[in-house]
Coordinates of N, CA and C and ligand atoms in Angstrom, one line a residue:
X289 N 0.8 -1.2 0.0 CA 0.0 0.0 0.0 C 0.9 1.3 0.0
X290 N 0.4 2.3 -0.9 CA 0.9 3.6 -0.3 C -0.1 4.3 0.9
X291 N 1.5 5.1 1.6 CA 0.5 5.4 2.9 C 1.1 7.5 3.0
X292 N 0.7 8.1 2.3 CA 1.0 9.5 2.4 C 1.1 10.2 3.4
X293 N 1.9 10.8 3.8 CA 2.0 11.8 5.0 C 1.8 13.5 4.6
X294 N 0.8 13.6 5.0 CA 0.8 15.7 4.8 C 0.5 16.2 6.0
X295 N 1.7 16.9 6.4 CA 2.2 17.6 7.6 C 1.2 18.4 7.9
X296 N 1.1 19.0 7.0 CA 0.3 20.3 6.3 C 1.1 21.3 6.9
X297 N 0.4 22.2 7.7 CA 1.7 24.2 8.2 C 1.9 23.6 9.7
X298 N 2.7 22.1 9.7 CA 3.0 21.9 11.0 C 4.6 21.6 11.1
X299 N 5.1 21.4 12.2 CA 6.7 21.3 12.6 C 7.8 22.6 12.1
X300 N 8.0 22.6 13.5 CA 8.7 23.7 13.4 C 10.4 23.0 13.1
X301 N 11.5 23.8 12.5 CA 12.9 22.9 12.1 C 13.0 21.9 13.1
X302 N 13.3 22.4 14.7 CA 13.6 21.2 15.5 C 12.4 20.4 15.6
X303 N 11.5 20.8 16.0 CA 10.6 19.6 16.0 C 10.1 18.3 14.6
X304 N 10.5 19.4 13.5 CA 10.7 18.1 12.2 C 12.1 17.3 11.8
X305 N 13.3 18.1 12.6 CA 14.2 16.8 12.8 C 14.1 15.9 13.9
X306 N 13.5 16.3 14.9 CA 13.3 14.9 15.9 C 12.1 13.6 15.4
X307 N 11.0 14.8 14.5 CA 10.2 13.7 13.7 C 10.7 13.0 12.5
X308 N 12.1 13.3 11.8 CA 12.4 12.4 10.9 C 13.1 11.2 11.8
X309 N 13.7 11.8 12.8 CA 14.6 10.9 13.5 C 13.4 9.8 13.8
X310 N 12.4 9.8 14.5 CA 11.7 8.8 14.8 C 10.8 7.7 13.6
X311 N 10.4 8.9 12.5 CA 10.3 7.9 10.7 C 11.1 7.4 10.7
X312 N 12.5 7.3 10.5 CA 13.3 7.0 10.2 C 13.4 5.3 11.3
X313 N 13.0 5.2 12.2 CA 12.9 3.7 12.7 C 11.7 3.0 12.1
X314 N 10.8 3.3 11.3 CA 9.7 2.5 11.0 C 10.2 1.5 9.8
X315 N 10.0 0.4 10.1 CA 10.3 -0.5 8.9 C 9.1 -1.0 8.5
X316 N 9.1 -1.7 7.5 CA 7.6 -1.5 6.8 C 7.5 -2.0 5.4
X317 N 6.6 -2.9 4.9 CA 6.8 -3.3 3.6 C 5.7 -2.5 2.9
X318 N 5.1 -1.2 2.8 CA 4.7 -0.2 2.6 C 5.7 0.9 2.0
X319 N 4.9 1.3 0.8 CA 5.0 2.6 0.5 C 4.9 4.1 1.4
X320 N 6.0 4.8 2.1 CA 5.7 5.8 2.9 C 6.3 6.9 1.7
X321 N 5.1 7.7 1.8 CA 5.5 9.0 0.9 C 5.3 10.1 2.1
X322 N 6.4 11.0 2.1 CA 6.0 12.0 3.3 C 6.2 13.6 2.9
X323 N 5.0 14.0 2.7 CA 4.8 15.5 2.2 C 4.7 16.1 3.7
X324 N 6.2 17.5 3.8 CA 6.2 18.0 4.9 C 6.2 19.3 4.3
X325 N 5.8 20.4 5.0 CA 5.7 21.8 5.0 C 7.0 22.5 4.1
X326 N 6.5 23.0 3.0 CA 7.8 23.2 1.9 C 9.1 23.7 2.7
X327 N 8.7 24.7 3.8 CA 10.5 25.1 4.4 C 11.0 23.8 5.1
X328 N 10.4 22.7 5.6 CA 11.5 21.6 5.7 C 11.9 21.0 4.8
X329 N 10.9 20.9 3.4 CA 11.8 19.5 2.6 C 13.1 19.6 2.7
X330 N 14.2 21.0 3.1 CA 15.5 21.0 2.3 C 16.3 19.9 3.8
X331 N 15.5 19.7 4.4 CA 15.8 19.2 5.9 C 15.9 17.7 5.9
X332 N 15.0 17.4 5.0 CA 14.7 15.5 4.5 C 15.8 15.1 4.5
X333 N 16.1 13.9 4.9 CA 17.4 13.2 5.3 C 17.7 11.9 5.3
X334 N 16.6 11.2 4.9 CA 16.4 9.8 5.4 C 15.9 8.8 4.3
X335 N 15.9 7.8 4.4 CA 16.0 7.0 3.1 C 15.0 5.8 3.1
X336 N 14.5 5.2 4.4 CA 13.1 4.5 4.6 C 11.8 5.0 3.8
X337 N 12.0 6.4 3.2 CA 10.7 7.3 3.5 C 10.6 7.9 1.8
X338 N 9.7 8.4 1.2 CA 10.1 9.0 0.0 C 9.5 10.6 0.3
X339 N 10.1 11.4 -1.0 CA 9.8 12.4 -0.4 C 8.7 13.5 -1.3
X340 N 8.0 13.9 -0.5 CA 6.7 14.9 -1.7 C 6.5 15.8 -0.8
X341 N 6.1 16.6 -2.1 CA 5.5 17.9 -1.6 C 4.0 18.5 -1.4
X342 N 3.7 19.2 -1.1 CA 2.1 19.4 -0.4 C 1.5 20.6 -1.5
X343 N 2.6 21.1 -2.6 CA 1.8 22.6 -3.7 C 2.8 22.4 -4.5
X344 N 2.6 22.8 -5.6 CA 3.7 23.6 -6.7 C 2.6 24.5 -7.3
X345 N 4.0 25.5 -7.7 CA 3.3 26.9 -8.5 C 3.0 26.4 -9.8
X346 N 1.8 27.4 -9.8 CA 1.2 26.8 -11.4 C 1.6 27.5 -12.8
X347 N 3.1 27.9 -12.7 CA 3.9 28.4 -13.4 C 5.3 27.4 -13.3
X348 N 6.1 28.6 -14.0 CA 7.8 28.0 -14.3 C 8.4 29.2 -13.5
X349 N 9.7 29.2 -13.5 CA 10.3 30.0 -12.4 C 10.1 31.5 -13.3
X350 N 10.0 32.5 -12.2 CA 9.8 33.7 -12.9 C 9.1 34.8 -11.7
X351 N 8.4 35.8 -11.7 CA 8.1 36.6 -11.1 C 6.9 36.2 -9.9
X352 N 6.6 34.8 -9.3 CA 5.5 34.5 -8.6 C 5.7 34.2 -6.9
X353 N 5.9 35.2 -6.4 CA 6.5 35.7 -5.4 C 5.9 34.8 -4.4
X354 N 6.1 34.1 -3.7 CA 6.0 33.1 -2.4 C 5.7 32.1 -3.3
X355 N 5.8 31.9 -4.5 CA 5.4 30.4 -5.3 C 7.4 29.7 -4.8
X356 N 6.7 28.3 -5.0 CA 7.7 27.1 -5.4 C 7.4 26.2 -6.6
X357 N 8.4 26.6 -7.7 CA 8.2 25.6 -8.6 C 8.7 24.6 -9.1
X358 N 8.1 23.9 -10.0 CA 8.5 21.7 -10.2 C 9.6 21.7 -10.1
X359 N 10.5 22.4 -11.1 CA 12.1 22.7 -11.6 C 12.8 22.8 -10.1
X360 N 12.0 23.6 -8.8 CA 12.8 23.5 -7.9 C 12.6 22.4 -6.9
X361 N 11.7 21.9 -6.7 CA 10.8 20.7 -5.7 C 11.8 19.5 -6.6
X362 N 12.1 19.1 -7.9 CA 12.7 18.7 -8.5 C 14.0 18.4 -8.2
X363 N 14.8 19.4 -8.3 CA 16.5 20.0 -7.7 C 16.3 19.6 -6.0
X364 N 14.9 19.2 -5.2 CA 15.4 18.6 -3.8 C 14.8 17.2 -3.6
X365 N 14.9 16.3 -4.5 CA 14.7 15.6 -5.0 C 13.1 14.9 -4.9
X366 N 12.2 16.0 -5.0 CA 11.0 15.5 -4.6 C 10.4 14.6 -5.5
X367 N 9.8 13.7 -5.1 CA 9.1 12.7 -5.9 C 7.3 12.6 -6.2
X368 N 7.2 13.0 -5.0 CA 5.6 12.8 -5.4 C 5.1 14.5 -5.1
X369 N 3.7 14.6 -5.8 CA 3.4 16.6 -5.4 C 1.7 16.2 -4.9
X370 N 1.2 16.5 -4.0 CA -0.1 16.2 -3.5 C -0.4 17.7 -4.6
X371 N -1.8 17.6 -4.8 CA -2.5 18.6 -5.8 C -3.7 18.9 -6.1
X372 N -4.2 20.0 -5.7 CA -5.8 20.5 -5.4 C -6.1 20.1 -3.9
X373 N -5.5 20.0 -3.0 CA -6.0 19.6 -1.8 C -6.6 20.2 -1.1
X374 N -8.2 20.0 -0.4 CA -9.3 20.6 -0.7 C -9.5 21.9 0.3
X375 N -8.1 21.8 1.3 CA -7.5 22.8 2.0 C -7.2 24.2 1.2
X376 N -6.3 23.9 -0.1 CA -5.8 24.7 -1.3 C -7.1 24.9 -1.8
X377 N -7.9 24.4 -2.0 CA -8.7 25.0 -3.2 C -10.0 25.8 -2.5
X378 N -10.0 25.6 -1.0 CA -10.8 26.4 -0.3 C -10.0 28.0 0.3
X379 N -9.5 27.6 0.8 CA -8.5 29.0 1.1 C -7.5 29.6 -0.3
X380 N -7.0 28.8 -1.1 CA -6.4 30.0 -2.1 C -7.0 29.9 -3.0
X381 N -8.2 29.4 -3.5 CA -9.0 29.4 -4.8 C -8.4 28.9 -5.7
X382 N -8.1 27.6 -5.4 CA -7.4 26.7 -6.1 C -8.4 25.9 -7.6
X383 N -8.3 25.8 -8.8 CA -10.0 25.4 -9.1 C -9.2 24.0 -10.1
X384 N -9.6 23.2 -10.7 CA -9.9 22.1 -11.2 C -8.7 22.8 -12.6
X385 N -8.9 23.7 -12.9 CA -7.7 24.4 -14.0 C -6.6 24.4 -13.3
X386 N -6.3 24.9 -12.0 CA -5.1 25.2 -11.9 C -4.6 23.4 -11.7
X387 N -5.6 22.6 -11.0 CA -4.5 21.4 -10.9 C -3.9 20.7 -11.9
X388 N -4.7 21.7 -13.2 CA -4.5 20.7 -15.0 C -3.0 21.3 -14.9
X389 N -3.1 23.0 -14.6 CA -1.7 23.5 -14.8 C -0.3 22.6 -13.8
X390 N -0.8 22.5 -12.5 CA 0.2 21.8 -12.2 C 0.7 20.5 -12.3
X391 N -0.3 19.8 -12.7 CA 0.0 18.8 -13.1 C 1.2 18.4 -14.4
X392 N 0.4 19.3 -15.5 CA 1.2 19.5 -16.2 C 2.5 19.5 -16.1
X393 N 3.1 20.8 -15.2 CA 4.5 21.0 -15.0 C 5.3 19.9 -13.9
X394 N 4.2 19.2 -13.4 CA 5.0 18.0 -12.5 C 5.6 16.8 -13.2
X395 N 4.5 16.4 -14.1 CA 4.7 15.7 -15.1 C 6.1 15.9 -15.8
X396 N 6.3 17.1 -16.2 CA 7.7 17.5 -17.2 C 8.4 17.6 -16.3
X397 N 8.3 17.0 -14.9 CA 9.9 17.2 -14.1 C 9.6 15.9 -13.6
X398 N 9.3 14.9 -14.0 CA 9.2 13.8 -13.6 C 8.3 13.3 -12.0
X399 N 7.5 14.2 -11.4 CA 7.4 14.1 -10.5 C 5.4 13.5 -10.0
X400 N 5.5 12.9 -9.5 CA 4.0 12.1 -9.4 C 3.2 13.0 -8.9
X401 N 2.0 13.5 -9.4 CA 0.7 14.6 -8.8 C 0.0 13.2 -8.1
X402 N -0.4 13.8 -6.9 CA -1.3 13.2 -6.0 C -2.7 13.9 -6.2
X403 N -3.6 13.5 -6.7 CA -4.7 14.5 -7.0 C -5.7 14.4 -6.1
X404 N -6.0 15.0 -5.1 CA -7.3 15.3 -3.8 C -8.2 15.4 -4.7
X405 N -9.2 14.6 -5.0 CA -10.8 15.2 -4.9 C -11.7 14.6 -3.8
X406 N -12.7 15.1 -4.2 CA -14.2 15.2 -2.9 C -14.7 16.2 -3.1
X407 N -15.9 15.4 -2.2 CA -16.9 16.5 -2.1 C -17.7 17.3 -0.6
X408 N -17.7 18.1 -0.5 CA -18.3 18.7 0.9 C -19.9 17.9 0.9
X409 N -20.3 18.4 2.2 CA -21.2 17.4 3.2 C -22.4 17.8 2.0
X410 N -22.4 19.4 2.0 CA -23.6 19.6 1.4 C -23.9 19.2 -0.4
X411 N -22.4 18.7 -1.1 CA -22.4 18.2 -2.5 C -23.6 17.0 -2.2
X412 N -23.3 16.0 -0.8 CA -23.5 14.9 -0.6 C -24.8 14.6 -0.1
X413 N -25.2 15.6 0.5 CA -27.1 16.3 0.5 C -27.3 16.4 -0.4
X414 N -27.1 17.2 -1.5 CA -28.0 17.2 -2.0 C -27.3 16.5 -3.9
X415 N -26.8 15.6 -3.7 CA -26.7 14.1 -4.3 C -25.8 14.5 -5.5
X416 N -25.7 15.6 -6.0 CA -24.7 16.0 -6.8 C -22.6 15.7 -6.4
X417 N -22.6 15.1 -5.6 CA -21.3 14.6 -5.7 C -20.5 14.1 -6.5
X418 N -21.3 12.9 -7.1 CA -20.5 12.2 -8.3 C -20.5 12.9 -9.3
X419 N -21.1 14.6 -9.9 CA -20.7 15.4 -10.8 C -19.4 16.1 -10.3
X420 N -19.5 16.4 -9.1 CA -18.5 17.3 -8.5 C -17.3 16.6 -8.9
X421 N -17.2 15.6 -8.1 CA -15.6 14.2 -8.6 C -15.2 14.1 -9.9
X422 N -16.3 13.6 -10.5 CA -16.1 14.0 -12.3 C -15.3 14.7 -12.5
X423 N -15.9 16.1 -12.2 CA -15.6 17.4 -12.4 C -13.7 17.5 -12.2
X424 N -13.6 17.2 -11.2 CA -12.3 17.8 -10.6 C -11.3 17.2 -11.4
X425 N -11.7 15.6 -11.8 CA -10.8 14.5 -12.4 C -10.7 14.7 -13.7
X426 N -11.8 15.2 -14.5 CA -11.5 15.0 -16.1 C -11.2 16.4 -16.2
X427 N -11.5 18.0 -15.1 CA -11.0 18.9 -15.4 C -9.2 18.8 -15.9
X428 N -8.6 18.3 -14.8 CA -7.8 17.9 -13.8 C -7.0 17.4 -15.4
X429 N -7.1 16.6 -15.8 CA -6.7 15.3 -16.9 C -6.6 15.7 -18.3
X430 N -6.9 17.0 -18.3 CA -7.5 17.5 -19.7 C -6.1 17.6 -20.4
X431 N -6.3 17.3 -21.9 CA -4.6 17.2 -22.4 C -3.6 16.6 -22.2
X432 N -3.7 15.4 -21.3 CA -2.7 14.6 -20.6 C -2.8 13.3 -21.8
X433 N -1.8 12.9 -22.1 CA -1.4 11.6 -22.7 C -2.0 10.6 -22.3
X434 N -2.2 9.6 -22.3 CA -2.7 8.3 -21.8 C -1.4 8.0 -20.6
X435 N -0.4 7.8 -21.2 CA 1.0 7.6 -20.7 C 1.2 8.4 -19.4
X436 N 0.6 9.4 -19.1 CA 0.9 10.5 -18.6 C -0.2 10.2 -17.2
X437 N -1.3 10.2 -17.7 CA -2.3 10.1 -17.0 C -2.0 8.6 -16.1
X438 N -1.4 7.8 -16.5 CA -1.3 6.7 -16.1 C -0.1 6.5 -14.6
X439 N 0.5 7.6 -14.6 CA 1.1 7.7 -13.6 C 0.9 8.8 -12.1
X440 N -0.4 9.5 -12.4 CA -1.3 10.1 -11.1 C -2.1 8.9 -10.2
X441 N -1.9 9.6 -8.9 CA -2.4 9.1 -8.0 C -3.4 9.5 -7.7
X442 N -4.6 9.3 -7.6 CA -6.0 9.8 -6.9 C -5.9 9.9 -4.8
X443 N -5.9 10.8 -4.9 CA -6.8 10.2 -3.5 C -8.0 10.8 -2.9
X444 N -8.6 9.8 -2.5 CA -10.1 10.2 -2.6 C -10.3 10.9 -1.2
X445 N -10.9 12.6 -0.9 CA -10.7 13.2 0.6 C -12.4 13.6 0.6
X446 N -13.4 13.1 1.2 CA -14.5 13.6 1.2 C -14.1 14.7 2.4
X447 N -14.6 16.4 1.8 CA -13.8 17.0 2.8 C -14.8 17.2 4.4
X448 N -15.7 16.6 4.2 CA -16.5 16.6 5.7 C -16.1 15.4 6.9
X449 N -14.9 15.0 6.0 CA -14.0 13.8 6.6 C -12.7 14.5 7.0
X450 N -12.3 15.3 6.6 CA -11.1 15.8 7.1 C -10.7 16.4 8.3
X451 N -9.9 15.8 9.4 CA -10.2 16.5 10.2 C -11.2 16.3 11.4
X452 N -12.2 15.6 11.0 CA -13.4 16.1 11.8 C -13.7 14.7 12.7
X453 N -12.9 13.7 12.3 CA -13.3 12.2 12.8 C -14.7 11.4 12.1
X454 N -15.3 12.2 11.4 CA -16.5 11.7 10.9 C -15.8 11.1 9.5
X455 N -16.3 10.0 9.4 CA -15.9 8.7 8.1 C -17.2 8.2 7.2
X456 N -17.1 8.3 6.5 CA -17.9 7.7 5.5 C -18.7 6.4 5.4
X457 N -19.5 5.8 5.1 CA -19.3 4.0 5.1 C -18.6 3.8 4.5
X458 N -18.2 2.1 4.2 CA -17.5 1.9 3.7 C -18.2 1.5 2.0
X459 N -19.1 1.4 2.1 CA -20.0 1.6 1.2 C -20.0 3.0 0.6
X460 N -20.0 3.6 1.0 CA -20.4 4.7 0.4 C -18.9 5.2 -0.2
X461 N -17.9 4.8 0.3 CA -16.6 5.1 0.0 C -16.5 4.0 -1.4
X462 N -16.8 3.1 -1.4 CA -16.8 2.2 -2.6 C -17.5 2.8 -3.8
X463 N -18.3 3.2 -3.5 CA -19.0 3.8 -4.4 C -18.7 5.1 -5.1
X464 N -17.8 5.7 -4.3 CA -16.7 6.9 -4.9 C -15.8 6.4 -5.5
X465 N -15.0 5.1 -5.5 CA -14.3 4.7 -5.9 C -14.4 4.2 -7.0
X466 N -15.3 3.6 -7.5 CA -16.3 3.1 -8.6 C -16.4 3.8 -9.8
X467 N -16.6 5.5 -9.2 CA -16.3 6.0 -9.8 C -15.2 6.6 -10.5
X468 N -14.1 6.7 -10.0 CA -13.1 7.1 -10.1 C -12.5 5.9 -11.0
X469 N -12.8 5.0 -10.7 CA -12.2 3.7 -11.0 C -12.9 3.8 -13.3
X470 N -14.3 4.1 -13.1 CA -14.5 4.0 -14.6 C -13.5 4.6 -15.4
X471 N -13.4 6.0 -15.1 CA -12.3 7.1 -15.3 C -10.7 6.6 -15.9
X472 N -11.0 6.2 -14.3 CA -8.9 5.7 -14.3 C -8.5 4.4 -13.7
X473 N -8.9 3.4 -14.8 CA -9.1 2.0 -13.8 C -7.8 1.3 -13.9
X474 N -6.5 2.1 -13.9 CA -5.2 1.8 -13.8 C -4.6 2.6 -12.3
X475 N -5.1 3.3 -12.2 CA -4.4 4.2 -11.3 C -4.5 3.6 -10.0
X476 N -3.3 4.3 -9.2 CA -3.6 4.0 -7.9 C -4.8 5.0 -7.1
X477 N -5.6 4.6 -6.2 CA -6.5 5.5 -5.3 C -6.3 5.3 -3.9
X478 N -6.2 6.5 -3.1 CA -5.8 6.6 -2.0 C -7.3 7.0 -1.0
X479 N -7.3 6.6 0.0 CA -8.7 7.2 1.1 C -7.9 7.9 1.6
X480 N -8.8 9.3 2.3 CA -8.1 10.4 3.2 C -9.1 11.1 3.8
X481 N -9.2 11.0 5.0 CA -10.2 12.0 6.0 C -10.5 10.8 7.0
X482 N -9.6 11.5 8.3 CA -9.8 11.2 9.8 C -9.4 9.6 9.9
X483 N -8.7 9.1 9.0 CA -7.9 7.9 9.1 C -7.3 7.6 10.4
X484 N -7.2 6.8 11.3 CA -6.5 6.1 12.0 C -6.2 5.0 12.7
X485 N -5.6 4.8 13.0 CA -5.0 3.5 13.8 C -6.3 2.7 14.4
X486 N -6.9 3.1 14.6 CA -8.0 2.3 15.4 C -9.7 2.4 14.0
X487 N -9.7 3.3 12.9 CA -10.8 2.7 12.0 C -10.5 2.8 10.7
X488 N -8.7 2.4 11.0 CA -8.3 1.1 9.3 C -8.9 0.3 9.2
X489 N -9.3 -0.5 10.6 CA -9.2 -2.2 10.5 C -10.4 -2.1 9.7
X490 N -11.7 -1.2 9.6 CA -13.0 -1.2 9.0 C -12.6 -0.8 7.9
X491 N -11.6 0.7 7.2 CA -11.2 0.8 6.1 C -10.5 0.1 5.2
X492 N -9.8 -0.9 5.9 CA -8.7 -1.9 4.9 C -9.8 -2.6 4.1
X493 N -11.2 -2.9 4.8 CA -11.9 -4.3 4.4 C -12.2 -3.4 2.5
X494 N -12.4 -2.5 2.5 CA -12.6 -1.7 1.0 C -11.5 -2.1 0.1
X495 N -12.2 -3.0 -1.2 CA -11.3 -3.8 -1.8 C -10.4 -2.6 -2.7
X496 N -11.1 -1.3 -3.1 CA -9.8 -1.0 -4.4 C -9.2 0.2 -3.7
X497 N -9.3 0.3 -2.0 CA -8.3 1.0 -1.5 C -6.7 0.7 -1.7
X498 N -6.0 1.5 -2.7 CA -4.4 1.7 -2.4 C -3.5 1.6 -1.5
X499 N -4.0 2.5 -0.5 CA -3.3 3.3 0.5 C -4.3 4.5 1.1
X500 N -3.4 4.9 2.1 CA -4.5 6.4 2.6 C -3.6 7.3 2.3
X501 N -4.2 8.5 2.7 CA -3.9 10.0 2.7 C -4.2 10.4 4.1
X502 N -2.8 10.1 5.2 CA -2.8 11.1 6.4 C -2.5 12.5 6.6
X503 N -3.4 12.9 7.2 CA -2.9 14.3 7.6 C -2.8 14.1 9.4
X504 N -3.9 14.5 10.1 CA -3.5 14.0 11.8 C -2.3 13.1 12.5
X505 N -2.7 12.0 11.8 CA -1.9 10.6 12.1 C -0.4 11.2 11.8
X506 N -0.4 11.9 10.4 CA 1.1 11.6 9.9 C 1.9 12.2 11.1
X507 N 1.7 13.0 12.3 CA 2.1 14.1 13.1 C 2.8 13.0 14.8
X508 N 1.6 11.6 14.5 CA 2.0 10.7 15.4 C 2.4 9.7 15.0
X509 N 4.0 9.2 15.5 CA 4.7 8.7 14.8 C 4.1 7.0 15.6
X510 N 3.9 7.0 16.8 CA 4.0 5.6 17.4 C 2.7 5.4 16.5
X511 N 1.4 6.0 16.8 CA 0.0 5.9 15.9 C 0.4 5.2 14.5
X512 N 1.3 6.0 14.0 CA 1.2 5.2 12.5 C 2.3 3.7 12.2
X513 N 3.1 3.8 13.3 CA 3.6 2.6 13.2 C 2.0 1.5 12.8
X514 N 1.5 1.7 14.4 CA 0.6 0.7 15.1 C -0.2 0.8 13.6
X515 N -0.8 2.0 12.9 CA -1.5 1.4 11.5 C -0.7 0.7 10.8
X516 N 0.5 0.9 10.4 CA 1.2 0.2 9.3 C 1.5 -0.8 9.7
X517 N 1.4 -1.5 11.2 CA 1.3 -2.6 11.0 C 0.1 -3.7 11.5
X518 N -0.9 -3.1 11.1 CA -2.7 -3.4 10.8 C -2.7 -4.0 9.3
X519 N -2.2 -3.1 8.3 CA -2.6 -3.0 7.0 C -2.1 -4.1 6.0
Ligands
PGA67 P1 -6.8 14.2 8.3 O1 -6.3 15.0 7.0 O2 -6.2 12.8 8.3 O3 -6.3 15.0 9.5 O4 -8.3 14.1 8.3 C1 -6.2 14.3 5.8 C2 -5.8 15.3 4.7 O5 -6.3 16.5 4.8 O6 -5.1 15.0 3.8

């Protein structure tokens, strides 16, 4: 399985070198991808672990003042880029175009887009969700090669899950996936929102789960041992 880590705007320098020091003991026949807060990646140090980032600018290097872009996430050897995460697309007005743009420029630096979609509580009232997912994925995809497309990762964040402890069925998560799956029935898909150590054991039983997408968890290191070795 892949198992993603997004720090998100947490760890401060010392406290994210005492947290690699402790990643750094997990052994694990799992994929660990760990997206930390762009001012530490230059800090990454360790070799159990792979390493991604949580944004890239949806340009090339040039006049985009607090942007980071692929060309430089690239040069610190980042490997995977989480992208549209529903965090980004609510607070900086992130939309379904920009993640076509970034993806784009991740792609030409070799680097894997992790693509967040979902839908908020009220998409899921009022039953319009599986347009909204659509939406984000074939916006998302537009222009991409077959070849191209074939190497994104989905992960699926219903965002009234994020954060909040509230989880989905597992049914109901299947059925997102189902979707996704007509779409892109090569790719890997990830689950994300309020994952932990104690309601994997109900999330593993979902047959075309990949991996998850932590955000809380990734912050506790003994916690994620104890999941990675559930899964
Ligand atoms: P959470 O966050 O695990 O804290 O719910 C997941 C995410 O936002 O990627």
């Amino acid at each position: 399985m892949i198992i993603a880590l997004n720090n998100k705007s947490n760890l401060t320098k010392n406290e994210f070198i005492k947290y690699l020091e402790d990643l750094n003991n997990i052994e694990t026949k799992h994929k660990i991808v760990l997206c930390p807060s762009s001012i530490n990646i230059p800090l990454f140090n360790i070799d159990n672990v792979l390493l991604g980032a949580q944004n890239v600018s949806n340009n090339l290097a040039g006049a985009h003042t607090g942007e980071i872009n692929s060309k430089q996430l690239k040069s610190y050897n980042v490997k995977y880029c989480l992208v549209g995460h529903s965090e980004r697309r609510e607070e900086q007005n992130i939309t379904s175009e920009d993640t076509n743009k970034k993806i784009n420029l991740l792609l030409d630096d070799n680097i894997i887009p992790i693509l967040c979609v979902g839908e908020t509580k009220e998409q899921r009232i009022h039953k319009n969700y599986k347009a909204v997912i659509k939406e984000e994925i074939l916006t998302a995809l537009k222009d991409l090669t077959e070849e191209e497309i074939k190497k994104l990762i989905i992960a699926y964040e219903p965002i009234y899950s994020i954060g909040t402890g509230v989880l989905p069925k597992n049914s109901e998560i299947q059925e997102v996936l189902n979707i996704i799956k007509k779409i892109l029935p090569d790719n890997k898909i990830l689950y994300g929102g309020s994952v932990d150590d104690d309601n994997v054991d109900t999330l593993k039983e979902i047959e075309d789960i990949d991996g998850f997408l932590l955000g809380g968890l990734s912050l506790k290191v003994e916690n994620l041992k104890r999941l990675l070795e559930k899964i």
